[in-house]
Amino acid sequence: MSYLSFSCLGPGAGQDVGRSCILVSIAGKNVMLDCGMHMGYNDDRRFPDFSYITQNGRLTDFLDCVIISHFHLDHCGALPYFSEMVGYDGPIYMTHPTKAICPILLEDYRKITVDKKGETNFFTSQMIKDCMKKVVAVHLHQTVQVDEELEIKAYYAGHVLGAAMFQIKVGCESVVYTGDYNMTPDRHLGAAWIDKCRPDLLITESTYATTIRDSKRCRERDFLKKVHETVERGGKVLIPVFALGRAQELCILLETFWERMNLKAPIYFSTGLTEKANHYYKLFITWTNQKIRKTFVQRNMFEFKHIKAFDRAFADNPGPMVVFATPGMLHAGQSLQIFRKWAGNEKNMVIMPGYCVQGTVGHKILSGQRKLEMEGRQILEVKMQVEYMSFSAHADAKGIMQLIRQAEPRNVLLVHGEAKKMEFLKQKIEQEFHVNCYMPANGETTTIFTNPSIPVDISLGLLKRETAIGLSPDVKKPKLMHGTLIMKDNSFRLVSPEQALKELGLAEHQLRFTCRVHIQDPRKEHETALRVYNHLKGQVQVLKDYSVQHLPDGSITVESILIQATAHSEDQGTKVLLVSWTYQDEELGSFLTSLLKKGLPQGTS
Amino acid sequence: MAAHLKKRVYEEFTKVVQQQHEDLSAKKLRLTKPSKSAALHVDLCKATSPADALQYLLQFARKPVEVESVEGVVRILLEHYYKENDASVRLKIASLLGLLSKTAGFSPDCIMDDAINTLQNEKSHQVLAQLLDTLLVIGTKLPENPSVRIRLVEVACKHLTDSSHGVRNKCLQLIGCLGPVEKGVAKEVESQAAKDVQKIIGDHFNDQDPRVRTAAIKAMLQLHERGLKLQQAIYSQACKLLADDYEQVRSAAVQLIWVLSQLYPESIVPIPSSNEEIRLVDDAFGKICHMVSDGSWVVRVQAAKLLGSMQQVSSHFLEQTLDKKLMSDLRRKRTAHERAKELYSSGEFSSGRKWGDDAPKEEIDTGAVNLIESGACGAFVHGLEDEMYEVRIAAVEALCMLAQSSPSFAEKCLDFLVDMFNDEIEEVRLQSIHTMRKISNNITLREDQLDTVLAVLEDSSRDIREALHELLCCTNVSTKEGIHLALVELLKNLTKYPTDRESIWKCLKFLGSRHPTLVLPLVPELLSTHPFFDTPEPDMDDPAYIAVLVLIFNAAKSCPTMPALFSDHTFRHYAYLRDSLSHLVPPLRLPGRKLVSSPVSPSITPHEDPSQQFLHQSLERVYNLQHLDPQGIQELLEFTIRDLQRLGELQSELAGMADFSATYLQCQLLLIKALQEKLWNVAAPLYLKQNALASAAAKQILEETYKMEFMYSGVESRQVVIIHHMRLQAKALQLIVTARTTRGAEPLFGMCEKFLQEVDSFQRCFISELPHMQGSFVDKLLDLMPRLVTSKPSEVVKILQTTLRQSTFLHLPLPEQLHRATANIIEPTGESDNPLRFTSGLVVALDVDATLEHVQDPQGTVKVQVLYPDGQAQLIHPKPADFRNPGPGRHRLITQVYLSHTAWTEPCQIEVRLLLAYNSNRSKASAKIPKSTWSESLEALPQPENGIEGTIPFSKPVKVYIMPKPARR
């Protein structure tokens, strides 16, 4: 019996969307999965409570490693705080693209918090750099040996560039952590994939636990059609996006559409952050989908031909254009500025490609508000068209089930979702796959008992000998074997008894059982022996596979079992049958004894 | 006398055969000289180490072994096999045995016992596997011998318990290929093999090695292919294999399930964990659908492909494949498709303005939602969204096949196909457009669907656009708005890509003729006529206006009320277009006008067609009147040729026949004219000029015969004989002319020899046709053959001359179908005045776009020729991928031709044309040479006798203005 323990740190990762930070203990190893922050809070609650992990003592001593699944801030935002300010010096694992893009986002986040909002007691640029030095980058499907026992392996997860699922394995126990993943491919990334690794536990996100989504093609077509129509009409299209992730997908979508349809209207992309990120998208071609991977030799899809950098002055240019601007919820910055300029014209259009938090301009216009109050009591009338398109890159309920089917875990644990929705999915999983499913609350620890199989080395000679005895080997059925188990230096070996004796330097002792059976038989000894022999020969059903021999000296052998008949020293009418067998033949020996005890049948001579 | 001579002819023929015989024996001598087996024996004995022996064997394997010595070689190999201790050498010997028993003409039953014996004592697993492979070869070589097969299967069964996967693999393969298929045989032979082969193979479905499991399933499939009816009991076993860990096992299992579902579609199987039962084919369909979301894309492709061929599945299951059962927050949600449909039926159009438009509606019962086990649910939705385009293509193909057999499904899958028009990979888009075209007779496009379809017209890929035009040709549109939309989009397409002109016109032609009633209300708007005012006359050369007219005129054909709406200039334009674009504009019954051409009532079958009658009559006339005086013949021929040519121009379906016959008569005419020269009797040197005329005639006949032979598709052997005969006559004429003009007999010797050889080969090739050629040139010539062989050239020439004059001319029977290969270069148009400028020494790419009709194997035969003004000609072989096949008998060549030249001072025109390459022995010679079984023996094959290669120009040349500029320094 061994156990896996699992706990979510603070609000966020458990039955809630927002912040991921999970601690897993597997066979005595402690691994932290993701180190995210909550975007909704501006106080201490934004970072996980690391004091939960260990009350006293350094984190480095307690944790064996930290794994980051992808570069979204709700999965890696607290990393510099954790490693530099709380103090952790152990290894941090992430994929190459994540390692490349993560610091850009962290730096951006730091700038907004410190420079714009003027907060103190926050991590510095230097801390981000120092933190990144502790990062070990891994490749897809590369097995990384953290220490002698703990190994991790990354699988492709879709979602964003460089997102990965991780398999953590100690001995024969394993956990798969999915992070965020996407089971349907999109324009720039492929679908998540995992092999049949049969982990003891699968920790999966469940953002869309109760949703089955429509085919993405309709969404794409709608999006393109709307953009195209507006541009043909001579209108301007504003697409507020966050700098990384969906923005690239939409860019590719529009770029290929422009290429296909031979359109001439300009497409612009704002912010310098994206340029840097696009650079990495170009570099990490192997992480993208089939189409981009196959065609990058002719042309890298991220080298946009139609999409150019945006300048503030362009917003006033006449004629149609498409602009991607940050941030995605229209709450501040460039996207809001452009929105103000264009909102008055009904020819124009704004397309919101994602979810908007309550209170933002984005949310207001999506809920149908047509008159907005801006700062300075200005009233902005929105005449432009407002569209909503969902381009989410999380697996839906079907996708989650599909992943479970692929991996075939023994237990499933749902995180990163709403409790009510998870309840539904949990029930479904238990019903369809007949596996245990858990959904711990924040701060709760779940313990799962596993039934580990223990590998034993067997000597080849013994294996061959044993397989030769029985029928052809069958993996599906357990097989009984005779051998000696040697436990030495943390290893198990199964060897033949002879070899075990030799290794231990012991002489072999033979253990024989002997038993005397008294039979009333007035005849001569050898005649008795002959009767016994005939009797045994007569037992065709039981003894047909054994050789029964009558030796010249009057004794009878059944395989290695010896039977001798002697006259009783006192009573000549009673014959004593001496049955003797080694302990290996215990079964046969006791059978023979009991057979002989029943007496010999009369009339056979 | 004639009979005697015939006999001689046949004697000669047998003599020829003997020569061949000698030839063969000579070959044999050369090959057997160093007695291969003996050499091998010596070599192997010499070998000191296994490595040496291996080297010898490898060398030995490079050369073929003739049939007679195979057995000897096998014996020697076996002898060494028993002596050999090294496993690798034994392995090589075993593989050689297999290779040798494949030798054509060798019956391996004599070595079978030995081969089986070798198995007995073999310890190495690899060698065992190889030996079983050899046995498999032997078994397949002896299909007529059931007892051998049974024996081999027995051997294989014995080795099935081997511990090596390789051996088990081969055993299963062998059982699969050789296992008894007929039940009777199995009963007859009371032995181990009489056991059920299926049972034996089925036991290995649970083998511990995935490779063996795969081999077992493959063997089962092999048995099925050989005609054994698989038992239904296997189905449940196969279903378990679908969850195997290894992709090749799953892939094979999917196939097996498919096979079983085709065998027992109607059997009933229980659904596990419930009391219900369903048809096997439905169950299998659900299971295969499930595999469309497998982890391995190979399996996904396999599954998606097979789905297409499961047509017996019930429609209820079929339609589930398109339904993913959307939900959001546990509430049922309608798909975008459903929403679009609803919007359309409610009369409202366009949407999305409202936030929460797609808000989920009713609550879902949580218990009723099956997330994954719902079998067929949404399989195609997943397949069409797959990451790998291979899977998507397979899914589209499957959709196509299923939709063709089920109209209701076709209706449903339309939305999904339309969605695929936006795929990121062009191949997938193209495939889905083609699919849509194939099912288009089952469907009617809704307006919103049409809208999506038409959006693709702006695609920059020409293939996509043309495929879409083809699609529009055969779609049904439901409303007049739809027609209008289609027209507007097509016109937009026309302005954006003017090169699509032809294709768009054609598309509109069909669109018009399919929907006359829908076009009718649009006419005033389209022609912009006004009830009170005269509108300006549109420009007649505007392609867009022509496009509109094509649509209207074609609709008007079956809508007699329409012409009343036309204005005056429309009628004038009709008359003009009817002449200039007769293939696009149909004859119309216009008020106050006579029809331009008399209507051909459709009841007349082609045989009674007057034009066809005319063709036959005129030909009959020529063939009957062969005894007229030469002058009369000539005139008649001239008239008939003229008639035929004109007929060909008028009746496109008879053009092939008419041209073909006209060409033949032309040849005949030339021959007669050449022979009519009165100067043959006069001493030659004085009349060089006239001889030039005769020799030119001979040359032309030769050219024409090649055209006749290679430019027409549908030419049968009867015609080929006549054509060759004509060619022979032309050659004879050539010989005579040369004899007349050259002095001295030496050069003539060679020529005569060659001519006689040709007669000889003609006779050999067409021996069966000779009886039909009574009284012809060749018939007479063959009668005189013995004399010709022995006589001097001058005499030969004399004989030839008289025979040529006396011979009757042969009736050319016409085949059922005859089409002339034609090519039309669409681009370059040759109208441009702007020279194509490029730096000399560098290359410039010229886009060539041409349509080819009735060309067989265009990849091999069509070439592009570029003629420079300096007489330099360049021949370009287009890539096979440059040819597209839009329809039967039609091809499209879209290629780039690279031009280069040294600097010119002036721009000048080059000519581009298409050539048809031919090779006179292409058709006949290739089939006769048997392929050598030894893959390594690539000795050069003897070249078949004098093949004549050449090219025929078959398109009008197009002039391109180019200007290579000198390079700047």
Short mmCIF file of N, CA, C and O in Angstrom, two decimals, chain A residues 329 331 356-364:
data_model
loop_
_atom_site.label_atom_id
_atom_site.label_comp_id
_atom_site.label_asym_id
_atom_site.label_seq_id
_atom_site.Cartn_x
_atom_site.Cartn_y
_atom_site.Cartn_z
N MET A 329 -10.57 43.42 -22.81
CA MET A 329 -11.89 43.70 -22.27
C MET A 329 -12.29 45.15 -22.44
O MET A 329 -13.26 45.61 -21.82
N HIS A 331 -11.10 47.76 -21.22
CA HIS A 331 -11.19 48.54 -19.98
C HIS A 331 -10.17 49.67 -19.93
O HIS A 331 -10.31 50.59 -19.15
N CYS A 356 -15.70 38.84 -21.00
CA CYS A 356 -15.41 40.13 -20.40
C CYS A 356 -15.92 40.16 -18.96
O CYS A 356 -17.03 39.76 -18.67
N VAL A 357 -15.07 40.67 -18.09
CA VAL A 357 -15.42 40.75 -16.67
C VAL A 357 -16.45 41.86 -16.47
O VAL A 357 -16.43 42.88 -17.19
N GLN A 358 -17.30 41.68 -15.52
CA GLN A 358 -18.33 42.66 -15.24
C GLN A 358 -17.68 44.00 -14.88
O GLN A 358 -16.67 44.06 -14.21
N GLY A 359 -18.28 45.05 -15.36
CA GLY A 359 -17.77 46.38 -15.03
C GLY A 359 -16.92 46.99 -16.13
O GLY A 359 -16.74 48.19 -16.19
N THR A 360 -16.42 46.17 -17.02
CA THR A 360 -15.60 46.70 -18.10
C THR A 360 -16.51 47.21 -19.22
O THR A 360 -17.69 46.84 -19.30
N VAL A 361 -15.93 48.05 -20.06
CA VAL A 361 -16.69 48.56 -21.20
C VAL A 361 -17.15 47.40 -22.08
O VAL A 361 -18.28 47.39 -22.58
N GLY A 362 -16.27 46.45 -22.22
CA GLY A 362 -16.59 45.29 -23.04
C GLY A 362 -17.87 44.61 -22.57
O GLY A 362 -18.75 44.28 -23.37
N HIS A 363 -17.96 44.42 -21.28
CA HIS A 363 -19.14 43.75 -20.74
C HIS A 363 -20.39 44.58 -20.97
O HIS A 363 -21.45 44.06 -21.29
N LYS A 364 -20.23 45.89 -20.81
CA LYS A 364 -21.39 46.77 -20.98
C LYS A 364 -21.93 46.70 -22.41
O LYS A 364 -23.14 46.55 -22.62
#
